[in-house]
PDB file of C-alpha atoms in Angstrom:
ATOM      1  CA  VAL I 756      53.413 187.670   5.754  1.00  0.00           C
ATOM      2  CA  MET I 757      57.155 188.092   6.120  1.00  0.00           C
ATOM      3  CA  MET I 758      58.718 190.994   4.863  1.00  0.00           C
ATOM      4  CA  LEU I 759      62.581 190.715   4.097  1.00  0.00           C
ATOM      5  CA  ALA I 760      64.640 193.745   3.563  1.00  0.00           C
ATOM      6  CA  ALA I 761      67.632 192.828   2.067  1.00  0.00           C
ATOM      7  CA  GLY I 762      69.129 195.145  -0.568  1.00  0.00           C
ATOM      8  CA  LYS I 763      71.051 193.895  -3.618  1.00  0.00           C
ATOM      9  CA  GLY I 764      73.824 191.543  -2.727  1.00  0.00           C
ATOM     10  CA  THR I 765      73.231 191.515   0.985  1.00  0.00           C
ATOM     11  CA  LYS I 766      73.927 188.130   1.960  1.00  0.00           C
ATOM     12  CA  VAL I 767      71.376 185.977   3.290  1.00  0.00           C
ATOM     13  CA  LEU I 768      71.627 182.809   5.791  1.00  0.00           C
ATOM     14  CA  LEU I 769      68.552 180.605   5.174  1.00  0.00           C
ATOM     15  CA  GLU I 770      68.116 177.627   7.920  1.00  0.00           C
ATOM     16  CA  THR I 771      65.701 174.953   7.214  1.00  0.00           C
ATOM     17  CA  GLU I 772      64.654 172.492   9.886  1.00  0.00           C
ATOM     18  CA  GLY I 773      62.229 169.483   9.895  1.00  0.00           C
ATOM     19  CA  ASP I 774      61.121 166.643   7.881  1.00  0.00           C
ATOM     20  CA  ASP I 775      60.797 168.613   4.709  1.00  0.00           C
ATOM     21  CA  GLU I 776      63.700 171.331   4.763  1.00  0.00           C
ATOM     22  CA  GLN I 777      64.951 170.687   1.596  1.00  0.00           C
ATOM     23  CA  ASP I 778      61.987 171.017   0.285  1.00  0.00           C
ATOM     24  CA  CYS I 779      61.552 174.008   2.745  1.00  0.00           C
ATOM     25  CA  PHE I 780      65.131 175.008   1.480  1.00  0.00           C
ATOM     26  CA  ASN I 781      64.233 175.026  -2.566  1.00  0.00           C
ATOM     27  CA  ALA I 782      61.694 176.787  -2.299  1.00  0.00           C
ATOM     28  CA  LEU I 783      62.813 179.990  -0.940  1.00  0.00           C
ATOM     29  CA  GLU I 784      65.790 179.927  -2.798  1.00  0.00           C
ATOM     30  CA  ALA I 785      63.813 179.376  -5.678  1.00  0.00           C
ATOM     31  CA  LEU I 786      61.622 182.777  -4.361  1.00  0.00           C
ATOM     32  CA  ILE I 787      64.712 184.197  -4.140  1.00  0.00           C
ATOM     33  CA  LEU I 788      65.990 183.833  -7.206  1.00  0.00           C
ATOM     34  CA  ASP I 789      62.938 184.660  -9.249  1.00  0.00           C
ATOM     35  CA  ARG I 790      63.027 187.766  -6.922  1.00  0.00           C
ATOM     36  CA  PHE I 791      60.182 186.704  -5.486  1.00  0.00           C
ATOM     37  CA  GLY I 792      58.000 187.398  -8.774  1.00  0.00           C
ATOM     38  CA  GLU I 793      59.113 191.424  -8.713  1.00  0.00           C
ATOM     39  CA  GLY I 794      60.994 191.279 -11.810  1.00  0.00           C
ATOM     40  CA  GLN I 795      64.725 192.511 -12.113  1.00  0.00           C
TER      41      GLN I 795
END
């Protein structure tokens, strides 16, 4: 389990690496934009 304790407005740098790095980045981005399913 990974926990991200970043408040609203915090800048986060995502780095992905490997054969499926773009898919991984897209999945992480979607989770963040969806607020990890936690609503507003």
